[in-house]
Amino acid sequence: MSKTRLFAFLFCLCSCSSTSSLDAVKLPITENKVGIGLLHLNVSETIRLYTTDTASNPYDSISFRRIESGSNKGKLDFKTTRLGNRLKPYILSEGDSDADGEDHRNMGLIHFVPELTFSVIEQTAAGFTILINEETFETSFISIDPENDLRKNNNSDELFFNPNFIDSKISSWFYYESWEQAIKRAWYIDYEDEKLFDQPFGTNLKTDVDLHQADSVAGNWIRVIDPHKRGQKNAPHGWVQWRDTDKILVHIVLNGGYE
């Protein structure tokens, strides 16, 4: 074998080995598949991913690149080195292209921004253990600076969150909310009609009233109401089981259905 071919062979061997090593990164799998809430992250700065909260070095990172040309111009491209299609968070939205944003504005809507949201398994003082993949339940750890909490840098209601209307003094913000808060602020709770009851574990409730927003959470159950009569005494309502031990049973639409 010539030196040139030998070099090419060795280079290929090293490259293939390196790629296999990258693809073979092993991540913890959680038994708690529902978690405790949601972590919303800004998409302006690279996010480093650690296998656990005790790992000293990140195994990968998520970076972002604005698409500058073509039909997708204006959308955000999410980049990783190792994860690839194993990155399957709760919400990953590229946002509107420039053309889509213009169409939405002409319809009286807004230009929808990119979103990145993870289910949170555990919160510590140093950061969050999150579901990096909602299908395989693989987890990763994200280190967080508490000073970047959106609530500390927000000029509006600390319980209000909408990624399209961020009022922050900093760009590297994060926003954590419990499932209870997320459910109570959700634009729409979607469930099967036969799963609506007059009380938890009660009798099936049949109604033509639009009961698809929640005003309270009681354990695994939520009270759904007519959004047009929120806050009114004796307003029509029903109860829906939103989770069991390891599964969310309803579809939670957070911000108007565009995420």
PDB file of C-alpha atoms in Angstrom:
ATOM      1  CA  MET A   1       0.000   0.000   0.000  1.00  0.00           C
ATOM      2  CA  SER A   2       1.370   3.430  -0.931  1.00  0.00           C
ATOM      3  CA  LYS A   3       2.024   6.057   1.727  1.00  0.00           C
ATOM      4  CA  THR A   4      -0.762   8.194   0.254  1.00  0.00           C
ATOM      5  CA  ARG A   5      -3.308   5.401   0.481  1.00  0.00           C
ATOM      6  CA  LEU A   6      -2.078   4.407   3.943  1.00  0.00           C
ATOM      7  CA  PHE A   7      -2.506   7.987   5.151  1.00  0.00           C
ATOM      8  CA  ALA A   8      -5.986   8.168   3.653  1.00  0.00           C
ATOM      9  CA  PHE A   9      -6.924   4.872   5.292  1.00  0.00           C
ATOM     10  CA  LEU A  10      -5.653   5.966   8.710  1.00  0.00           C
ATOM     11  CA  PHE A  11      -7.372   9.355   8.387  1.00  0.00           C
ATOM     12  CA  CYS A  12     -10.664   7.661   7.532  1.00  0.00           C
ATOM     13  CA  LEU A  13     -10.252   5.218  10.415  1.00  0.00           C
ATOM     14  CA  CYS A  14      -9.645   8.032  12.888  1.00  0.00           C
ATOM     15  CA  SER A  15     -12.520  10.075  11.516  1.00  0.00           C
ATOM     16  CA  CYS A  16     -14.934   7.148  11.660  1.00  0.00           C
ATOM     17  CA  SER A  17     -13.853   6.282  15.194  1.00  0.00           C
ATOM     18  CA  SER A  18     -14.316   9.886  16.273  1.00  0.00           C
ATOM     19  CA  THR A  19     -17.789  10.026  14.740  1.00  0.00           C
ATOM     20  CA  SER A  20     -18.797   6.759  16.406  1.00  0.00           C
ATOM     21  CA  SER A  21     -17.585   8.097  19.732  1.00  0.00           C
ATOM     22  CA  LEU A  22     -19.658  11.247  19.286  1.00  0.00           C
ATOM     23  CA  ASP A  23     -22.774   9.318  18.347  1.00  0.00           C
ATOM     24  CA  ALA A  24     -22.348   6.908  21.240  1.00  0.00           C
ATOM     25  CA  VAL A  25     -22.694   9.477  24.040  1.00  0.00           C
ATOM     26  CA  LYS A  26     -24.741   7.806  26.772  1.00  0.00           C
ATOM     27  CA  LEU A  27     -27.285   9.931  28.609  1.00  0.00           C
ATOM     28  CA  PRO A  28     -29.230   9.136  31.784  1.00  0.00           C
ATOM     29  CA  ILE A  29     -32.837   7.983  31.362  1.00  0.00           C
ATOM     30  CA  THR A  30     -35.346   9.235  33.890  1.00  0.00           C
ATOM     31  CA  GLU A  31     -38.133   7.248  35.496  1.00  0.00           C
ATOM     32  CA  ASN A  32     -39.994  10.500  36.209  1.00  0.00           C
ATOM     33  CA  LYS A  33     -41.379  11.100  32.733  1.00  0.00           C
ATOM     34  CA  VAL A  34     -43.619  14.055  33.596  1.00  0.00           C
ATOM     35  CA  GLY A  35     -41.247  16.172  35.654  1.00  0.00           C
ATOM     36  CA  ILE A  36     -42.080  19.297  37.609  1.00  0.00           C
ATOM     37  CA  GLY A  37     -42.476  22.030  35.006  1.00  0.00           C
ATOM     38  CA  LEU A  38     -41.061  23.781  31.953  1.00  0.00           C
ATOM     39  CA  LEU A  39     -37.825  25.651  31.260  1.00  0.00           C
ATOM     40  CA  HIS A  40     -37.948  28.305  28.535  1.00  0.00           C
ATOM     41  CA  LEU A  41     -34.576  29.454  27.199  1.00  0.00           C
ATOM     42  CA  ASN A  42     -33.423  32.361  25.097  1.00  0.00           C
ATOM     43  CA  VAL A  43     -32.059  31.427  21.682  1.00  0.00           C
ATOM     44  CA  SER A  44     -29.396  34.079  21.321  1.00  0.00           C
ATOM     45  CA  GLU A  45     -26.462  32.435  23.103  1.00  0.00           C
ATOM     46  CA  THR A  46     -24.981  28.927  23.013  1.00  0.00           C
ATOM     47  CA  ILE A  47     -26.447  26.507  25.577  1.00  0.00           C
ATOM     48  CA  ARG A  48     -24.018  23.978  27.047  1.00  0.00           C
ATOM     49  CA  LEU A  49     -25.282  20.492  27.870  1.00  0.00           C
ATOM     50  CA  TYR A  50     -23.883  18.244  30.609  1.00  0.00           C
ATOM     51  CA  THR A  51     -24.663  14.569  31.165  1.00  0.00           C
ATOM     52  CA  THR A  52     -25.386  15.186  34.893  1.00  0.00           C
ATOM     53  CA  ASP A  53     -25.160  17.995  37.435  1.00  0.00           C
ATOM     54  CA  THR A  54     -21.774  16.651  38.584  1.00  0.00           C
ATOM     55  CA  ALA A  55     -20.134  16.530  35.138  1.00  0.00           C
ATOM     56  CA  SER A  56     -17.261  18.989  34.842  1.00  0.00           C
ATOM     57  CA  ASN A  57     -17.324  19.385  31.058  1.00  0.00           C
ATOM     58  CA  PRO A  58     -20.225  19.686  28.615  1.00  0.00           C
ATOM     59  CA  TYR A  59     -20.723  16.790  26.218  1.00  0.00           C
ATOM     60  CA  ASP A  60     -22.424  18.998  23.626  1.00  0.00           C
ATOM     61  CA  SER A  61     -24.025  22.384  23.102  1.00  0.00           C
ATOM     62  CA  ILE A  62     -26.921  23.951  21.239  1.00  0.00           C
ATOM     63  CA  SER A  63     -26.037  26.894  19.045  1.00  0.00           C
ATOM     64  CA  PHE A  64     -28.221  29.024  16.843  1.00  0.00           C
ATOM     65  CA  ARG A  65     -27.812  30.444  13.357  1.00  0.00           C
ATOM     66  CA  ARG A  66     -30.204  32.750  11.591  1.00  0.00           C
ATOM     67  CA  ILE A  67     -30.918  31.548   8.035  1.00  0.00           C
ATOM     68  CA  GLU A  68     -29.841  34.337   5.698  1.00  0.00           C
ATOM     69  CA  SER A  69     -31.210  33.283   2.314  1.00  0.00           C
ATOM     70  CA  GLY A  70     -33.792  31.163   0.523  1.00  0.00           C
ATOM     71  CA  SER A  71     -37.424  30.492   1.366  1.00  0.00           C
ATOM     72  CA  ASN A  72     -36.541  29.946   5.037  1.00  0.00           C
ATOM     73  CA  LYS A  73     -34.728  33.284   5.388  1.00  0.00           C
ATOM     74  CA  GLY A  74     -35.277  34.599   8.901  1.00  0.00           C
ATOM     75  CA  LYS A  75     -35.863  31.249  10.591  1.00  0.00           C
ATOM     76  CA  LEU A  76     -33.492  29.963  13.247  1.00  0.00           C
ATOM     77  CA  ASP A  77     -31.352  26.884  12.669  1.00  0.00           C
ATOM     78  CA  PHE A  78     -30.610  24.802  15.794  1.00  0.00           C
ATOM     79  CA  LYS A  79     -27.157  23.168  15.730  1.00  0.00           C
ATOM     80  CA  THR A  80     -25.613  20.407  17.872  1.00  0.00           C
ATOM     81  CA  THR A  81     -22.471  18.294  17.463  1.00  0.00           C
ATOM     82  CA  ARG A  82     -23.410  15.013  19.140  1.00  0.00           C
ATOM     83  CA  LEU A  83     -27.142  15.032  19.669  1.00  0.00           C
ATOM     84  CA  GLY A  84     -28.402  15.557  16.145  1.00  0.00           C
ATOM     85  CA  ASN A  85     -31.968  14.263  15.901  1.00  0.00           C
ATOM     86  CA  ARG A  86     -31.850  13.104  19.518  1.00  0.00           C
ATOM     87  CA  LEU A  87     -32.620  16.708  20.441  1.00  0.00           C
ATOM     88  CA  LYS A  88     -36.393  16.448  20.909  1.00  0.00           C
ATOM     89  CA  PRO A  89     -37.475  18.937  23.576  1.00  0.00           C
ATOM     90  CA  TYR A  90     -40.984  19.919  24.664  1.00  0.00           C
ATOM     91  CA  ILE A  91     -40.982  22.789  22.144  1.00  0.00           C
ATOM     92  CA  LEU A  92     -38.483  23.472  19.393  1.00  0.00           C
ATOM     93  CA  SER A  93     -39.736  26.041  16.915  1.00  0.00           C
ATOM     94  CA  GLU A  94     -37.637  27.728  14.223  1.00  0.00           C
ATOM     95  CA  GLY A  95     -39.991  30.712  14.248  1.00  0.00           C
ATOM     96  CA  ASP A  96     -41.372  32.513  11.220  1.00  0.00           C
ATOM     97  CA  SER A  97     -39.429  33.073   8.065  1.00  0.00           C
ATOM     98  CA  ASP A  98     -39.363  36.701   6.946  1.00  0.00           C
ATOM     99  CA  ALA A  99     -42.098  35.914   4.415  1.00  0.00           C
ATOM    100  CA  ASP A 100     -44.277  34.065   6.931  1.00  0.00           C
ATOM    101  CA  GLY A 101     -43.850  36.873   9.439  1.00  0.00           C
ATOM    102  CA  GLU A 102     -45.003  39.430   6.887  1.00  0.00           C
ATOM    103  CA  ASP A 103     -48.036  37.280   6.052  1.00  0.00           C
ATOM    104  CA  HIS A 104     -48.929  36.970   9.728  1.00  0.00           C
ATOM    105  CA  ARG A 105     -48.656  40.723  10.275  1.00  0.00           C
ATOM    106  CA  ASN A 106     -50.917  41.319   7.276  1.00  0.00           C
ATOM    107  CA  MET A 107     -53.449  39.005   8.937  1.00  0.00           C
ATOM    108  CA  GLY A 108     -53.372  41.105  12.101  1.00  0.00           C
ATOM    109  CA  LEU A 109     -51.088  38.692  13.944  1.00  0.00           C
ATOM    110  CA  ILE A 110     -47.389  39.019  14.800  1.00  0.00           C
ATOM    111  CA  HIS A 111     -44.062  37.703  13.569  1.00  0.00           C
ATOM    112  CA  PHE A 112     -43.679  34.584  15.731  1.00  0.00           C
ATOM    113  CA  VAL A 113     -40.249  34.156  17.272  1.00  0.00           C
ATOM    114  CA  PRO A 114     -38.238  30.921  17.679  1.00  0.00           C
ATOM    115  CA  GLU A 115     -38.819  28.893  20.844  1.00  0.00           C
ATOM    116  CA  LEU A 116     -36.868  26.368  22.898  1.00  0.00           C
ATOM    117  CA  THR A 117     -38.590  24.771  25.898  1.00  0.00           C
ATOM    118  CA  PHE A 118     -37.655  21.698  27.937  1.00  0.00           C
ATOM    119  CA  SER A 119     -39.567  19.623  30.464  1.00  0.00           C
ATOM    120  CA  VAL A 120     -37.813  19.907  33.831  1.00  0.00           C
ATOM    121  CA  ILE A 121     -37.116  16.787  35.863  1.00  0.00           C
ATOM    122  CA  GLU A 122     -35.293  18.469  38.733  1.00  0.00           C
ATOM    123  CA  GLN A 123     -34.314  21.990  39.752  1.00  0.00           C
ATOM    124  CA  THR A 124     -31.233  22.754  41.850  1.00  0.00           C
ATOM    125  CA  ALA A 125     -29.397  25.928  42.812  1.00  0.00           C
ATOM    126  CA  ALA A 126     -26.940  25.254  39.970  1.00  0.00           C
ATOM    127  CA  GLY A 127     -29.426  24.568  37.178  1.00  0.00           C
ATOM    128  CA  PHE A 128     -31.960  22.143  35.754  1.00  0.00           C
ATOM    129  CA  THR A 129     -32.075  18.483  34.778  1.00  0.00           C
ATOM    130  CA  ILE A 130     -34.191  18.472  31.645  1.00  0.00           C
ATOM    131  CA  LEU A 131     -35.675  15.989  29.198  1.00  0.00           C
ATOM    132  CA  ILE A 132     -33.437  16.321  26.163  1.00  0.00           C
ATOM    133  CA  ASN A 133     -35.636  13.802  24.328  1.00  0.00           C
ATOM    134  CA  GLU A 134     -39.385  13.570  25.027  1.00  0.00           C
ATOM    135  CA  GLU A 135     -39.598  10.164  23.319  1.00  0.00           C
ATOM    136  CA  THR A 136     -36.667   8.280  24.872  1.00  0.00           C
ATOM    137  CA  PHE A 137     -36.742  10.189  28.216  1.00  0.00           C
ATOM    138  CA  GLU A 138     -33.006  10.858  28.041  1.00  0.00           C
ATOM    139  CA  THR A 139     -31.930  13.731  30.268  1.00  0.00           C
ATOM    140  CA  SER A 140     -29.211  16.346  30.396  1.00  0.00           C
ATOM    141  CA  PHE A 141     -28.196  19.072  32.812  1.00  0.00           C
ATOM    142  CA  ILE A 142     -28.160  22.789  31.997  1.00  0.00           C
ATOM    143  CA  SER A 143     -26.141  25.064  34.267  1.00  0.00           C
ATOM    144  CA  ILE A 144     -27.953  28.324  35.016  1.00  0.00           C
ATOM    145  CA  ASP A 145     -26.858  31.660  36.472  1.00  0.00           C
ATOM    146  CA  PRO A 146     -29.682  32.672  38.867  1.00  0.00           C
ATOM    147  CA  GLU A 147     -29.119  36.309  37.919  1.00  0.00           C
ATOM    148  CA  ASN A 148     -30.414  35.517  34.437  1.00  0.00           C
ATOM    149  CA  ASP A 149     -33.856  34.595  35.758  1.00  0.00           C
ATOM    150  CA  LEU A 150     -36.332  36.528  33.594  1.00  0.00           C
ATOM    151  CA  ARG A 151     -38.363  37.393  36.681  1.00  0.00           C
ATOM    152  CA  LYS A 152     -35.441  39.430  38.025  1.00  0.00           C
ATOM    153  CA  ASN A 153     -35.040  41.286  34.745  1.00  0.00           C
ATOM    154  CA  ASN A 154     -38.668  41.695  33.796  1.00  0.00           C
ATOM    155  CA  ASN A 155     -40.528  44.981  33.783  1.00  0.00           C
ATOM    156  CA  SER A 156     -43.959  43.333  33.701  1.00  0.00           C
ATOM    157  CA  ASP A 157     -45.899  40.759  35.732  1.00  0.00           C
ATOM    158  CA  GLU A 158     -43.502  38.010  36.869  1.00  0.00           C
ATOM    159  CA  LEU A 159     -46.166  35.379  36.240  1.00  0.00           C
ATOM    160  CA  PHE A 160     -46.698  36.510  32.657  1.00  0.00           C
ATOM    161  CA  PHE A 161     -44.681  34.721  30.006  1.00  0.00           C
ATOM    162  CA  ASN A 162     -44.956  34.816  26.252  1.00  0.00           C
ATOM    163  CA  PRO A 163     -41.815  34.301  24.143  1.00  0.00           C
ATOM    164  CA  ASN A 164     -43.045  36.877  21.637  1.00  0.00           C
ATOM    165  CA  PHE A 165     -43.188  39.637  24.234  1.00  0.00           C
ATOM    166  CA  ILE A 166     -40.010  39.422  26.299  1.00  0.00           C
ATOM    167  CA  ASP A 167     -39.469  42.551  28.380  1.00  0.00           C
ATOM    168  CA  SER A 168     -35.991  41.922  29.744  1.00  0.00           C
ATOM    169  CA  LYS A 169     -32.857  43.890  30.505  1.00  0.00           C
ATOM    170  CA  ILE A 170     -30.685  40.952  29.418  1.00  0.00           C
ATOM    171  CA  SER A 171     -30.572  38.648  26.412  1.00  0.00           C
ATOM    172  CA  SER A 172     -29.379  35.514  28.248  1.00  0.00           C
ATOM    173  CA  TRP A 173     -32.604  35.015  30.181  1.00  0.00           C
ATOM    174  CA  PHE A 174     -34.313  31.803  31.275  1.00  0.00           C
ATOM    175  CA  TYR A 175     -37.822  31.311  32.613  1.00  0.00           C
ATOM    176  CA  TYR A 176     -38.908  28.333  34.705  1.00  0.00           C
ATOM    177  CA  GLU A 177     -42.547  27.655  35.519  1.00  0.00           C
ATOM    178  CA  SER A 178     -44.207  24.787  37.367  1.00  0.00           C
ATOM    179  CA  TRP A 179     -46.747  22.650  35.566  1.00  0.00           C
ATOM    180  CA  GLU A 180     -49.450  24.334  37.658  1.00  0.00           C
ATOM    181  CA  GLN A 181     -48.492  27.784  36.403  1.00  0.00           C
ATOM    182  CA  ALA A 182     -48.140  26.583  32.803  1.00  0.00           C
ATOM    183  CA  ILE A 183     -51.546  24.909  32.891  1.00  0.00           C
ATOM    184  CA  LYS A 184     -53.305  27.906  34.445  1.00  0.00           C
ATOM    185  CA  ARG A 185     -51.884  30.329  31.879  1.00  0.00           C
ATOM    186  CA  ALA A 186     -52.348  27.991  28.887  1.00  0.00           C
ATOM    187  CA  TRP A 187     -54.376  29.337  25.998  1.00  0.00           C
ATOM    188  CA  TYR A 188     -56.093  25.983  25.423  1.00  0.00           C
ATOM    189  CA  ILE A 189     -56.293  22.593  27.183  1.00  0.00           C
ATOM    190  CA  ASP A 190     -57.249  19.898  24.698  1.00  0.00           C
ATOM    191  CA  TYR A 191     -58.760  16.614  25.929  1.00  0.00           C
ATOM    192  CA  GLU A 192     -61.197  13.930  24.833  1.00  0.00           C
ATOM    193  CA  ASP A 193     -64.825  14.879  25.517  1.00  0.00           C
ATOM    194  CA  GLU A 194     -65.543  11.662  27.396  1.00  0.00           C
ATOM    195  CA  LYS A 195     -62.739  12.528  29.841  1.00  0.00           C
ATOM    196  CA  LEU A 196     -64.625  15.553  31.258  1.00  0.00           C
ATOM    197  CA  PHE A 197     -66.207  14.967  34.685  1.00  0.00           C
ATOM    198  CA  ASP A 198     -68.368  16.900  37.143  1.00  0.00           C
ATOM    199  CA  GLN A 199     -65.687  16.379  39.817  1.00  0.00           C
ATOM    200  CA  PRO A 200     -62.452  14.355  40.132  1.00  0.00           C
ATOM    201  CA  PHE A 201     -63.303  10.654  39.652  1.00  0.00           C
ATOM    202  CA  GLY A 202     -66.917  11.741  39.295  1.00  0.00           C
ATOM    203  CA  THR A 203     -69.587  11.385  36.638  1.00  0.00           C
ATOM    204  CA  ASN A 204     -68.975  12.055  32.964  1.00  0.00           C
ATOM    205  CA  LEU A 205     -70.072  15.600  32.113  1.00  0.00           C
ATOM    206  CA  LYS A 206     -71.691  16.261  28.763  1.00  0.00           C
ATOM    207  CA  THR A 207     -71.786  19.919  27.703  1.00  0.00           C
ATOM    208  CA  ASP A 208     -71.641  22.104  24.626  1.00  0.00           C
ATOM    209  CA  VAL A 209     -69.893  24.882  26.558  1.00  0.00           C
ATOM    210  CA  ASP A 210     -66.282  25.625  25.627  1.00  0.00           C
ATOM    211  CA  LEU A 211     -64.448  24.396  28.735  1.00  0.00           C
ATOM    212  CA  HIS A 212     -60.855  24.526  27.561  1.00  0.00           C
ATOM    213  CA  GLN A 213     -58.975  26.820  29.926  1.00  0.00           C
ATOM    214  CA  ALA A 214     -57.923  25.891  33.453  1.00  0.00           C
ATOM    215  CA  ASP A 215     -58.293  28.041  36.557  1.00  0.00           C
ATOM    216  CA  SER A 216     -57.114  25.586  39.212  1.00  0.00           C
ATOM    217  CA  VAL A 217     -55.018  22.463  39.667  1.00  0.00           C
ATOM    218  CA  ALA A 218     -55.714  19.810  42.297  1.00  0.00           C
ATOM    219  CA  GLY A 219     -53.078  17.104  42.154  1.00  0.00           C
ATOM    220  CA  ASN A 220     -53.571  15.143  38.944  1.00  0.00           C
ATOM    221  CA  TRP A 221     -56.778  16.995  38.121  1.00  0.00           C
ATOM    222  CA  ILE A 222     -57.524  20.413  36.649  1.00  0.00           C
ATOM    223  CA  ARG A 223     -60.728  22.445  36.659  1.00  0.00           C
ATOM    224  CA  VAL A 224     -61.543  23.661  33.162  1.00  0.00           C
ATOM    225  CA  ILE A 225     -63.765  26.667  32.543  1.00  0.00           C
ATOM    226  CA  ASP A 226     -65.330  28.770  29.816  1.00  0.00           C
ATOM    227  CA  PRO A 227     -62.583  31.326  29.037  1.00  0.00           C
ATOM    228  CA  HIS A 228     -65.201  33.994  28.338  1.00  0.00           C
ATOM    229  CA  LYS A 229     -66.523  33.664  31.888  1.00  0.00           C
ATOM    230  CA  ARG A 230     -63.243  33.402  33.779  1.00  0.00           C
ATOM    231  CA  GLY A 231     -63.594  34.793  37.284  1.00  0.00           C
ATOM    232  CA  GLN A 232     -67.405  34.805  37.262  1.00  0.00           C
ATOM    233  CA  LYS A 233     -69.180  33.183  40.185  1.00  0.00           C
ATOM    234  CA  ASN A 234     -70.886  29.868  39.338  1.00  0.00           C
ATOM    235  CA  ALA A 235     -69.407  29.883  35.831  1.00  0.00           C
ATOM    236  CA  PRO A 236     -69.725  26.558  33.955  1.00  0.00           C
ATOM    237  CA  HIS A 237     -66.822  24.228  34.675  1.00  0.00           C
ATOM    238  CA  GLY A 238     -65.711  20.606  34.671  1.00  0.00           C
ATOM    239  CA  TRP A 239     -62.781  18.453  35.764  1.00  0.00           C
ATOM    240  CA  VAL A 240     -60.163  16.665  33.657  1.00  0.00           C
ATOM    241  CA  GLN A 241     -57.326  14.391  34.769  1.00  0.00           C
ATOM    242  CA  TRP A 242     -54.243  16.013  33.259  1.00  0.00           C
ATOM    243  CA  ARG A 243     -51.626  13.400  34.239  1.00  0.00           C
ATOM    244  CA  ASP A 244     -51.135   9.947  35.674  1.00  0.00           C
ATOM    245  CA  THR A 245     -47.940   8.588  37.219  1.00  0.00           C
ATOM    246  CA  ASP A 246     -45.704   8.974  34.171  1.00  0.00           C
ATOM    247  CA  LYS A 247     -47.767  10.506  31.386  1.00  0.00           C
ATOM    248  CA  ILE A 248     -49.459  13.809  30.564  1.00  0.00           C
ATOM    249  CA  LEU A 249     -53.003  13.003  29.457  1.00  0.00           C
ATOM    250  CA  VAL A 250     -53.993  16.339  27.887  1.00  0.00           C
ATOM    251  CA  HIS A 251     -52.495  18.560  25.224  1.00  0.00           C
ATOM    252  CA  ILE A 252     -51.408  21.890  26.685  1.00  0.00           C
ATOM    253  CA  VAL A 253     -51.343  24.710  24.136  1.00  0.00           C
ATOM    254  CA  LEU A 254     -49.397  27.491  25.831  1.00  0.00           C
ATOM    255  CA  ASN A 255     -49.256  30.549  23.606  1.00  0.00           C
ATOM    256  CA  GLY A 256     -52.151  30.579  21.209  1.00  0.00           C
ATOM    257  CA  GLY A 257     -51.407  27.479  19.198  1.00  0.00           C
ATOM    258  CA  TYR A 258     -48.422  28.683  17.193  1.00  0.00           C
ATOM    259  CA  GLU A 259     -45.706  26.901  19.169  1.00  0.00           C
TER     260      GLU A 259
END
